[in-house]
Coordinates of C-alpha atoms in Angstrom, one line a residue:
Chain A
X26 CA 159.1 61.8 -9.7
X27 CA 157.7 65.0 -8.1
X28 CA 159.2 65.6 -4.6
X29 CA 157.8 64.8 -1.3
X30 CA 154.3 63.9 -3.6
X31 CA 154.1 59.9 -2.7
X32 CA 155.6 57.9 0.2
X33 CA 157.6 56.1 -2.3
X34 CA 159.9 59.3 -2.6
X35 CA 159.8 59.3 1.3
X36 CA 161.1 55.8 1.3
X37 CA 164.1 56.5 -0.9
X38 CA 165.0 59.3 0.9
X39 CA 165.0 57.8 4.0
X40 CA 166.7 54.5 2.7
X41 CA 169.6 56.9 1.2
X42 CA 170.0 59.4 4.4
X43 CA 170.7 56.0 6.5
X44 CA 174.7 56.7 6.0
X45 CA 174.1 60.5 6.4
X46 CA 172.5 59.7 9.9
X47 CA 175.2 57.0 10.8
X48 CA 178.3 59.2 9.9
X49 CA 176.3 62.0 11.7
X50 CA 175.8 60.6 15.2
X51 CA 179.6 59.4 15.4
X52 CA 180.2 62.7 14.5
X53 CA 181.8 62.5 11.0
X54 CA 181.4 64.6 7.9
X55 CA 178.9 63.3 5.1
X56 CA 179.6 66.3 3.4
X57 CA 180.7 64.3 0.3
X58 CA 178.1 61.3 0.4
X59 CA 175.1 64.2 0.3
X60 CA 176.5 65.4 -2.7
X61 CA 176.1 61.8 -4.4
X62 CA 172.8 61.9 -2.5
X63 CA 171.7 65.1 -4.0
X64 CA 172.8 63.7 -7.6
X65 CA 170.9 60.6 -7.0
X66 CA 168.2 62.5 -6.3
X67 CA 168.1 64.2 -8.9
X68 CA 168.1 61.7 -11.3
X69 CA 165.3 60.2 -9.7
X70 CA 163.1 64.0 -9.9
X71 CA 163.9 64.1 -13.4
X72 CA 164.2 60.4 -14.7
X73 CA 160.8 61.1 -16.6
X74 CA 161.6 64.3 -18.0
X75 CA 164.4 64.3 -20.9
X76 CA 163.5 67.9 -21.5
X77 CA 163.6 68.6 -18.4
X78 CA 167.0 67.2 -17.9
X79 CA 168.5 68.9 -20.7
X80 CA 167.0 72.2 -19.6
X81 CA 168.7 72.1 -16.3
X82 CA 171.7 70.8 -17.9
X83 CA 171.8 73.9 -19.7
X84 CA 170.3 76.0 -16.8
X85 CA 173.3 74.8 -14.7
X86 CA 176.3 75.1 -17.1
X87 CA 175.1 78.8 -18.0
X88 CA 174.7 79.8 -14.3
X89 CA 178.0 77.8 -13.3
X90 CA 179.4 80.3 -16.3
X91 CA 177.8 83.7 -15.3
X92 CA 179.1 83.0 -11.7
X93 CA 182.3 81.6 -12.3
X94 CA 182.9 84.8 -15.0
X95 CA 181.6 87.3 -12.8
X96 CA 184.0 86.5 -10.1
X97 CA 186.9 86.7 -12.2
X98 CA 185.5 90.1 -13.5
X99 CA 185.2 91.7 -10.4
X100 CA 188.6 91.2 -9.4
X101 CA 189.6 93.2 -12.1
X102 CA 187.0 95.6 -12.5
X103 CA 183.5 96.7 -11.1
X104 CA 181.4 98.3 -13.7
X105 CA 177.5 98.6 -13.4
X106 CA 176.8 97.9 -17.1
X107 CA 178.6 94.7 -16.4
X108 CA 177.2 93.9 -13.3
X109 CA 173.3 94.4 -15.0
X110 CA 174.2 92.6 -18.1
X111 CA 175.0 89.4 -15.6
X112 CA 171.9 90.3 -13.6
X113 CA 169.6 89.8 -16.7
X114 CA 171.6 86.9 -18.1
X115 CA 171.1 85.1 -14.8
X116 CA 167.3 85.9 -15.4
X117 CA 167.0 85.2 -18.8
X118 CA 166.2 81.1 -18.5
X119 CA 163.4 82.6 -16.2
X120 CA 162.4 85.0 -18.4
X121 CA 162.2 82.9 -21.2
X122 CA 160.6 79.8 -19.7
X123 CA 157.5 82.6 -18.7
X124 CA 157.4 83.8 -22.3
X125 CA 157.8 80.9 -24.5
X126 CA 154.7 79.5 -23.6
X127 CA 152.9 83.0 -24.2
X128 CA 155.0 82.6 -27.9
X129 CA 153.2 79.2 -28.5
X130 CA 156.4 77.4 -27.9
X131 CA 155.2 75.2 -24.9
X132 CA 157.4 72.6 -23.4
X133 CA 160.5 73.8 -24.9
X134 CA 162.8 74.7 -22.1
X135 CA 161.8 74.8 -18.1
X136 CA 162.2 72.3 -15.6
X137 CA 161.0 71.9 -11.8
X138 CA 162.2 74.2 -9.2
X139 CA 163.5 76.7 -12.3
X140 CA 162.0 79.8 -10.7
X141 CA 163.4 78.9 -6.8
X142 CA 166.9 77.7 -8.4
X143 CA 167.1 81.6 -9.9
X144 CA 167.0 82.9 -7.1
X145 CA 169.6 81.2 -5.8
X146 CA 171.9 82.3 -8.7
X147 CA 171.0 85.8 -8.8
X148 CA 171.4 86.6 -5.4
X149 CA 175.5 85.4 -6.0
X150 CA 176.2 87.8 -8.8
X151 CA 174.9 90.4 -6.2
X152 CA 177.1 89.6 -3.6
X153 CA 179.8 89.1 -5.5
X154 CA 179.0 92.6 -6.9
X155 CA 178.8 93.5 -2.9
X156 CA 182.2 92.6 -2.3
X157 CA 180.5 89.8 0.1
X158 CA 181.7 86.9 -1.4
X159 CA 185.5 87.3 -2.9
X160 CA 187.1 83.7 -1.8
X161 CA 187.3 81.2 -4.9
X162 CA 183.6 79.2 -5.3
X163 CA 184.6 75.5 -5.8
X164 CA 182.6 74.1 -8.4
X165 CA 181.3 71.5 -5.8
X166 CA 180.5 73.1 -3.5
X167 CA 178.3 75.3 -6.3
X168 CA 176.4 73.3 -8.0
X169 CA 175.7 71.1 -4.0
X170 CA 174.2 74.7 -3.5
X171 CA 172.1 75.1 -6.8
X172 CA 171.1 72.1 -6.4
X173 CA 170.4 70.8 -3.4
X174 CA 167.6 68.5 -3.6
X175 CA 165.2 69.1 -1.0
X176 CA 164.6 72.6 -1.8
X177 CA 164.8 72.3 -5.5
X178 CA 161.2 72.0 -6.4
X179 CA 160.2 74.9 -4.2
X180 CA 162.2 76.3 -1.7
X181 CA 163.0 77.6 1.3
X182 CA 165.5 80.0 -0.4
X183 CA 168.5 79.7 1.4
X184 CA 171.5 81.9 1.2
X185 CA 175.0 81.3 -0.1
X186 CA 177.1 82.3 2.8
X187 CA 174.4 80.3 4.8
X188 CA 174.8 77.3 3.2
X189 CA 178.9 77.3 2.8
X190 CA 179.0 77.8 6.5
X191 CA 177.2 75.0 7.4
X192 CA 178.7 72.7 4.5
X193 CA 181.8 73.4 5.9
X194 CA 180.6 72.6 9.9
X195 CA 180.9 68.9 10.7
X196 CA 178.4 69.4 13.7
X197 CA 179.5 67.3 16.9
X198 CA 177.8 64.0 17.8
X199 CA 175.1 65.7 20.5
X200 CA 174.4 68.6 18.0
X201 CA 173.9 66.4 15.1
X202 CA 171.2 64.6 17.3
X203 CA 169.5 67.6 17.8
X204 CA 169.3 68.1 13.9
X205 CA 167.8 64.7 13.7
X206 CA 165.6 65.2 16.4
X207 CA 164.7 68.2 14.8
X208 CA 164.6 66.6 11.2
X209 CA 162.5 63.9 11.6
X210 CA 160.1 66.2 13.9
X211 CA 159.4 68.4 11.1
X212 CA 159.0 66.0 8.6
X213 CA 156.4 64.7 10.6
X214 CA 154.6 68.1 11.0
X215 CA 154.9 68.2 7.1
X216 CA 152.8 64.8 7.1
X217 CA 150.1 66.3 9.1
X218 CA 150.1 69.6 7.5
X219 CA 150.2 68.3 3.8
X220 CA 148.7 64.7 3.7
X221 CA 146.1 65.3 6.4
X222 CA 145.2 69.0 7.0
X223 CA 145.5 70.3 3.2
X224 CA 144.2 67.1 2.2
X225 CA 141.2 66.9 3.9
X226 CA 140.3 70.8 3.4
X227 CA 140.6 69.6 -0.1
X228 CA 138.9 66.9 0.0
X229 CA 136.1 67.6 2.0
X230 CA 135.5 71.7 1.3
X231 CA 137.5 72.6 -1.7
X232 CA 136.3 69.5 -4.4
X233 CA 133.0 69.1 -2.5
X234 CA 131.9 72.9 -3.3
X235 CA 133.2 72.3 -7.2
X236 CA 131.1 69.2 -7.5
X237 CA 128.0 70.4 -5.7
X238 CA 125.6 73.1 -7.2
X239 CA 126.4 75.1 -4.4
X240 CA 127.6 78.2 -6.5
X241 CA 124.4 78.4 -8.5
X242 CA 122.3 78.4 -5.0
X243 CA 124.5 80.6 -2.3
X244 CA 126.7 82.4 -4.9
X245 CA 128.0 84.9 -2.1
X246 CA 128.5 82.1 0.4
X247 CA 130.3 80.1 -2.0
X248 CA 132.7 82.4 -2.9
X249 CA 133.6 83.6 0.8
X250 CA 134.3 79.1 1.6
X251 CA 136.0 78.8 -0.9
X252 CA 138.3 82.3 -0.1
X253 CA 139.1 80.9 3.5
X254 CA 139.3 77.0 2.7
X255 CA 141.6 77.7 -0.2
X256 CA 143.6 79.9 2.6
X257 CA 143.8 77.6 4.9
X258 CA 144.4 74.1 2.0
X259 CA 147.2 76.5 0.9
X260 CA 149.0 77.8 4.1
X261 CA 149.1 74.2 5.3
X262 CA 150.3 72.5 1.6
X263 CA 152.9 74.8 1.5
X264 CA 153.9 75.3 5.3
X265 CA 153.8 71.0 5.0
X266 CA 156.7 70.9 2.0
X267 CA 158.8 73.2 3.3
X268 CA 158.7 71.0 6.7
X269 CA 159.7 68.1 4.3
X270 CA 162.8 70.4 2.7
X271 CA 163.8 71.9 6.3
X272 CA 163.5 68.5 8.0
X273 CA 165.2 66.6 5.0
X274 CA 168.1 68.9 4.7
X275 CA 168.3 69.1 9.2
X276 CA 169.5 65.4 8.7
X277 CA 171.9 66.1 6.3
X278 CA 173.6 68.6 8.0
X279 CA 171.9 72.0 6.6
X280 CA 170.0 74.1 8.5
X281 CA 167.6 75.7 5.8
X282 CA 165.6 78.6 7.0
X283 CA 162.6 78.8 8.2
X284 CA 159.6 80.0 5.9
X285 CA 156.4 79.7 7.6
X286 CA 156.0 81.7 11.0
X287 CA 152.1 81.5 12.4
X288 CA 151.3 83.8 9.0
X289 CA 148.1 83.9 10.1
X290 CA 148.2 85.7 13.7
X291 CA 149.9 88.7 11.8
X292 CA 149.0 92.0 13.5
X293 CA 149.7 94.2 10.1
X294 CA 150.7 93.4 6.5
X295 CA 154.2 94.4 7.0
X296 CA 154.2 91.4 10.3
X297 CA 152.5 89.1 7.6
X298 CA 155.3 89.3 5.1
X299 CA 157.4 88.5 7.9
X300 CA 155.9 85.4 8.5
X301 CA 154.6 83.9 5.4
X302 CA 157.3 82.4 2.6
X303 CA 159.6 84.1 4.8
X304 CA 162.8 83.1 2.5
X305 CA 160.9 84.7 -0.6
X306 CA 159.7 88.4 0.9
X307 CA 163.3 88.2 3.1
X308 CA 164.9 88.3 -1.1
X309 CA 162.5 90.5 -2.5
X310 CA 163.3 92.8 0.8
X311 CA 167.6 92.4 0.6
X312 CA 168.0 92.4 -3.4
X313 CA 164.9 94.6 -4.6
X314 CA 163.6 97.1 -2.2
X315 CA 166.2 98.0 -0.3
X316 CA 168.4 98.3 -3.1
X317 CA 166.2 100.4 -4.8
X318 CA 165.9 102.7 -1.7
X319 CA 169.6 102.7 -1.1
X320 CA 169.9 103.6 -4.7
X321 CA 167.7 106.0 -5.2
X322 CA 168.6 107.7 -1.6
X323 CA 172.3 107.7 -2.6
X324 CA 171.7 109.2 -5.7
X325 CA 168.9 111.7 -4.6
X326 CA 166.7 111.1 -7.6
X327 CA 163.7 111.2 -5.1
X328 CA 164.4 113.2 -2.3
X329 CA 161.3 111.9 -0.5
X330 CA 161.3 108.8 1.5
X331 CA 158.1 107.9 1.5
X332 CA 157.9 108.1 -1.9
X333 CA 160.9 106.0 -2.6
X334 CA 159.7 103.9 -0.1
X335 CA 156.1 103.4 -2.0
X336 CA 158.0 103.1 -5.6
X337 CA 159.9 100.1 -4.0
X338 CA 156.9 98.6 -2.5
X339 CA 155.4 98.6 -6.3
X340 CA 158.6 97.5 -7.5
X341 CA 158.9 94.9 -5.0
X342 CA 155.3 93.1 -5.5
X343 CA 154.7 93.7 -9.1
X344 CA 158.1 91.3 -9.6
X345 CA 156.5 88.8 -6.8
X346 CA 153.5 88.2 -8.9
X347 CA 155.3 88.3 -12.1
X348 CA 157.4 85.7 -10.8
X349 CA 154.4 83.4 -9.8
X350 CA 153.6 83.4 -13.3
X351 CA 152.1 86.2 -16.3
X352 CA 148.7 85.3 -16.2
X353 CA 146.3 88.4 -14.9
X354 CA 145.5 87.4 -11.5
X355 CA 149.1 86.9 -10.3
X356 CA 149.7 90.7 -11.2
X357 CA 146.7 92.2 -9.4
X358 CA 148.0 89.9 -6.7
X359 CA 151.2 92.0 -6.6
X360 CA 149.2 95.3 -6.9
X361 CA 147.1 94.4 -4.5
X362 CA 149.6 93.7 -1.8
X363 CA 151.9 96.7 -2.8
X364 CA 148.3 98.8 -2.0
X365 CA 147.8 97.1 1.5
X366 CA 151.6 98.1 2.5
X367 CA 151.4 101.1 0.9
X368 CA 148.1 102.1 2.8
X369 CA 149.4 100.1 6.1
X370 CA 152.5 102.3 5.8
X371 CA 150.4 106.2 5.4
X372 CA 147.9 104.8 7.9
X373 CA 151.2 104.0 10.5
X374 CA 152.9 107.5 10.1
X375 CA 149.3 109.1 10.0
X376 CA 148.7 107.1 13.7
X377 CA 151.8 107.6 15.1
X378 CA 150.8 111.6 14.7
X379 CA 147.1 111.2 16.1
X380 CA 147.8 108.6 18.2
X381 CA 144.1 107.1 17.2
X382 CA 144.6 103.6 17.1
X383 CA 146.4 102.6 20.7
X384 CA 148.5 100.0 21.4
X385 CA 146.9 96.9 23.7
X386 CA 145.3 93.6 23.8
X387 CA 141.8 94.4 22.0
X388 CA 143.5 96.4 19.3
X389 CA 146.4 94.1 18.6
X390 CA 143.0 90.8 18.4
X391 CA 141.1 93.4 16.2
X392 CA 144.6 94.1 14.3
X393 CA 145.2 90.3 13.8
X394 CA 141.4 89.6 12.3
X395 CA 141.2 92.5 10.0
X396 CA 144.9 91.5 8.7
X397 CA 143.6 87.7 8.6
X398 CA 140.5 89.0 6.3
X399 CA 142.6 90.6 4.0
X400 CA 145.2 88.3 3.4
X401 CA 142.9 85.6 2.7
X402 CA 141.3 87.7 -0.2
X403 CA 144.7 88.1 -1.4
X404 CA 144.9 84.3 -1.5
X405 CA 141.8 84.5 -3.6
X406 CA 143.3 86.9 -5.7
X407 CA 146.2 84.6 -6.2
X408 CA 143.9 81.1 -6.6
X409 CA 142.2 83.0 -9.7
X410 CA 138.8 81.8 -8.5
X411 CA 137.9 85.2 -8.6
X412 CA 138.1 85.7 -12.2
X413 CA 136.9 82.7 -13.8
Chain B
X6 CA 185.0 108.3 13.3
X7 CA 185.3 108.6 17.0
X8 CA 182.1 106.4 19.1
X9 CA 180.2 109.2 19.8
X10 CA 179.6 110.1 16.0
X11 CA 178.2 107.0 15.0
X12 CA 176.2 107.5 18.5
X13 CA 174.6 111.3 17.2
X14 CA 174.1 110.1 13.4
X15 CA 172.3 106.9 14.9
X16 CA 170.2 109.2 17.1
X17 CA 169.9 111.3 13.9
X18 CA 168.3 108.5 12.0
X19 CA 166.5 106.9 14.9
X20 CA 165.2 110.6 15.9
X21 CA 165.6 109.7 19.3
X22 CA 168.3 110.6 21.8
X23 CA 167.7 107.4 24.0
X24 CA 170.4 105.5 21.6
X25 CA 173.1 108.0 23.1
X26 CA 172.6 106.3 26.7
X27 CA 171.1 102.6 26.0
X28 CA 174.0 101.4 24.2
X29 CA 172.9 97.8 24.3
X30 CA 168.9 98.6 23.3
X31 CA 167.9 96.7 20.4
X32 CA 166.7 99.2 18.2
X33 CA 165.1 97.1 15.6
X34 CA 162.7 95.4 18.6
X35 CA 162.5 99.0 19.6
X36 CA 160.7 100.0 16.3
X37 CA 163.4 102.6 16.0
X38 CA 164.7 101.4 13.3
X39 CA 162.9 100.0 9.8
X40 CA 163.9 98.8 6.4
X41 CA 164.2 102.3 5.5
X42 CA 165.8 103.8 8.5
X43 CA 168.6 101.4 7.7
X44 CA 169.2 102.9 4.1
X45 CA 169.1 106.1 5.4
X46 CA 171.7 105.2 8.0
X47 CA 173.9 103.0 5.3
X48 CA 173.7 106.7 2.8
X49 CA 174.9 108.4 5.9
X50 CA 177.3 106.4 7.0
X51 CA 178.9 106.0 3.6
X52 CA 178.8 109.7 3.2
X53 CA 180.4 110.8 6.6
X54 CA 182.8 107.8 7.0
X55 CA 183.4 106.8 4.1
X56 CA 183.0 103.4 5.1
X57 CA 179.9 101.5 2.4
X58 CA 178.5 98.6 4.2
X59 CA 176.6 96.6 1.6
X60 CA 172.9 96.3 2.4
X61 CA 173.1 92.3 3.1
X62 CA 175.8 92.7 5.6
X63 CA 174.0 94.5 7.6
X64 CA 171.6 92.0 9.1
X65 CA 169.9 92.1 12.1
X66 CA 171.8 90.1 14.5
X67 CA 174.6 91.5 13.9
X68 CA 174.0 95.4 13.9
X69 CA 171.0 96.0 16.4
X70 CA 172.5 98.2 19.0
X71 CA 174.3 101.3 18.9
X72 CA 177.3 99.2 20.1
X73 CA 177.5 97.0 18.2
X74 CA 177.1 99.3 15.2
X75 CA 180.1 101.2 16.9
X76 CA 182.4 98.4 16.7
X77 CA 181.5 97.0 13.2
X78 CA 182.1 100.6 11.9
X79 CA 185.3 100.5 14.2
X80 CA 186.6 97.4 12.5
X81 CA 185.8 98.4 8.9
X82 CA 187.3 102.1 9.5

């Protein structure tokens, strides 16, 4: 069963979280019954999938591995060929679910949620690298992490320490209200966002201008509808799921971040990717590109800033379309936004120098339209309507 | 690593004296400081102290005035 698809899945959530919520408002921990929650769950996600199963299985035991050894390591030792062999083996299940296919070898190992659960994984052997996370890492409370279902199938990211902390919180009677308040308020904003906003853009504009002979008449004005209703259909399916996750995991006790801000009243490209799939630009940011910078400052390979800056920019959205899949459009996606920061970024320093563009009310509207414009022909980019 | 050092290599970074007297001034809100600023401080601060922060420690709730930079350096010194 795909997640938070049919109001069936709903249903089984709610019936499950009833104990969550009970132990919650008398203020006990339901730490352990979330766990057997979560691995219900799952087995409900996957009970249609026996390759999927095995693949995260496998995914699992070899991540459990990798973490579980690299901790041990780096009590010992801290080399950098060791830490980038981990890196890439914690990859490699990503890597190789993206490939296979291109091999011919469809449908032989990849699961849902493999791409977000990596993440997730990765970003551990980093800190353990970091020195941020020495203490033991009971299996448990691992795999609860990994795992968890309401984010599996596609996010928010949510961060280790994060999570441990408030794992380990039993949250008092009145603050677990608030969480449920809070909960079941944004599970209802993802109702509204995903089965009645994004479904009636789709319904009504999206399937309406495929069906039609509209393209063949107004080719111009059919591709600019379908540029901002695809936009908009996506901002509000995706904003509407992680609602679901963020409101599902509220009532059991987690506060997952957030990852939708009001992306589309961003005053600059730099403000945008502060606002839209927070959790995944907030990664790229920490573990890529600034990093890299650090790295490249510390070892004064590039002495100059705004170069390293621009190199890490590329890095940073090259990976980010990579990630969303190999096919063409996903890269010039990446290149694409690595060119608008790039060019946001000269067109800053070069302002703060001439002082053209001012700071006020009319600029900061005319700043928040011209960013809206191009962000939605990077959505465009990213549907690959504009190719095919 | 007396108070006022970390004070001068922050003005340093920021290229901005005011950090020296607003000790309490958010200087991410400010726009004084950016992703990059923050490497350049975390080199510097490695090289001159000897103290390496790693880059996911230092997070923005925790480090966004000149005293509270101060007194995380403090403790780690």
């Amino acid at each position: 069963m795909i997640p938070f698809e049919s109001f069936y899945f709903f249903f089984i959530v709610g019936i499950l979280l009833i104990p969550s919520i009970i132990m919650g408002l008398q203020g006990k921990a339901s730490r352990k019954y979330n766990m057997v929650v979560t691995i219900i769950m799952l087995a409900i996600i996957f009970a249609n999938s026996l390759l999927g199963t095995i693949s995260l299985l496998i995914f699992t035991i070899w991540q459990v591995v990798l973490v579980k050894g690299y901790i041990a390591y780096r009590k010992k030792a801290n080399s950098t060929a060791i830490f980038c062999i981990g890196i890439i083996a914690s990859i490699m299940p990503l890597i190789l679910v993206k490939i296979l296919p291109i091999l011919g070898l469809n449908h032989l190992f990849g699961f849902l949620g493999v791409s977000y659960l990596t993440f997730k994984a990765v970003q551990m052997i980093m800190e353990i690298r970091d020195g941020l996370i020495k203490s033991e890492i009971p299996l448990a409370d691992f795999l609860y992490f990994l795992l968890f279902f309401p984010s599996l199938s596609s996010g928010p990211i949510d961060r280790w320490r994060r999570f441990q902390k408030d794992v380990h919180t039993v949250p008092t009677k009145e603050a677990y209200r608030e969480y449920l308040y809070l909960g079941i308020n944004k599970i209802f904003r993802g109702f509204l966002y995903k089965f009645i906003i994004a479904f009636l853009i789709h319904f009504y504009i999206i399937v309406q201008l495929l069906e039609t002979h509209y393209f063949e008449l107004h080719p111009v004005q059919y591709h600019l509808l379908n540029m901002y209703s695809y936009s908009l259909y996506l901002f509000f399916d995706f904003a509407g799921y992680s609602a679901f996750a963020i409101g599902i995991s509220y009532i059991m006790g987690i506060k997952t971040p957030e990852n939708f801000h009001l992306p589309f009243i961003s005053r600059n490209i730099k403000d945008f990717w502060n606002r839209w799939h927070m959790t995944l630009s907030f990664w790229f940011r920490d573990y890529v590109y600034m990093r890299f910078a650090f790295w490249m400052t510390k070892k004064k390979w590039i002495k100059n800033r705004v170069t390293i800056s621009n190199l890490g920019y590329l890095m940073l959205f090259l990976l980010m379309g990579v990630w969303h899949g190999l096919a063409p459009h996903y890269i010039v996606y990446g290149l694409y936004h690595a060119c608008l920061i790039i060019g946001f970024d000269f067109f800053d320093r070069w302002n703060k120098k001439h002082k053209v563009w001012p700071k006020n009310k009319f600029t900061h509207v005319v700043a928040v339209i011209i960013t809206f414009h191009f962000v939605c022909f990077g959505f465009y980019i990213f549907s690959g309507n504009l190719f095919y | 690593m007396e108070k006022q050092d970390v004070y001068d290599l922050l003005a340093e970074v920021c290229q901005d004296d005011v950090v020296k007297e607003e000790l309490d001034m958010d200087i991410f809100e400010a726009g004084l400081l950016d992703s990059f600023g923050t490497i350049t401080l975390l080199v510097e601060i490695e090289e001159r102290f000897g103290i390496s922060v790693p880059i996911t420690e230092f997070n923005r709730e925790e480090w966004n005035t000149p005293n509270k930079i101060a007194k995380e350096l403090a403790d780690r010194a």
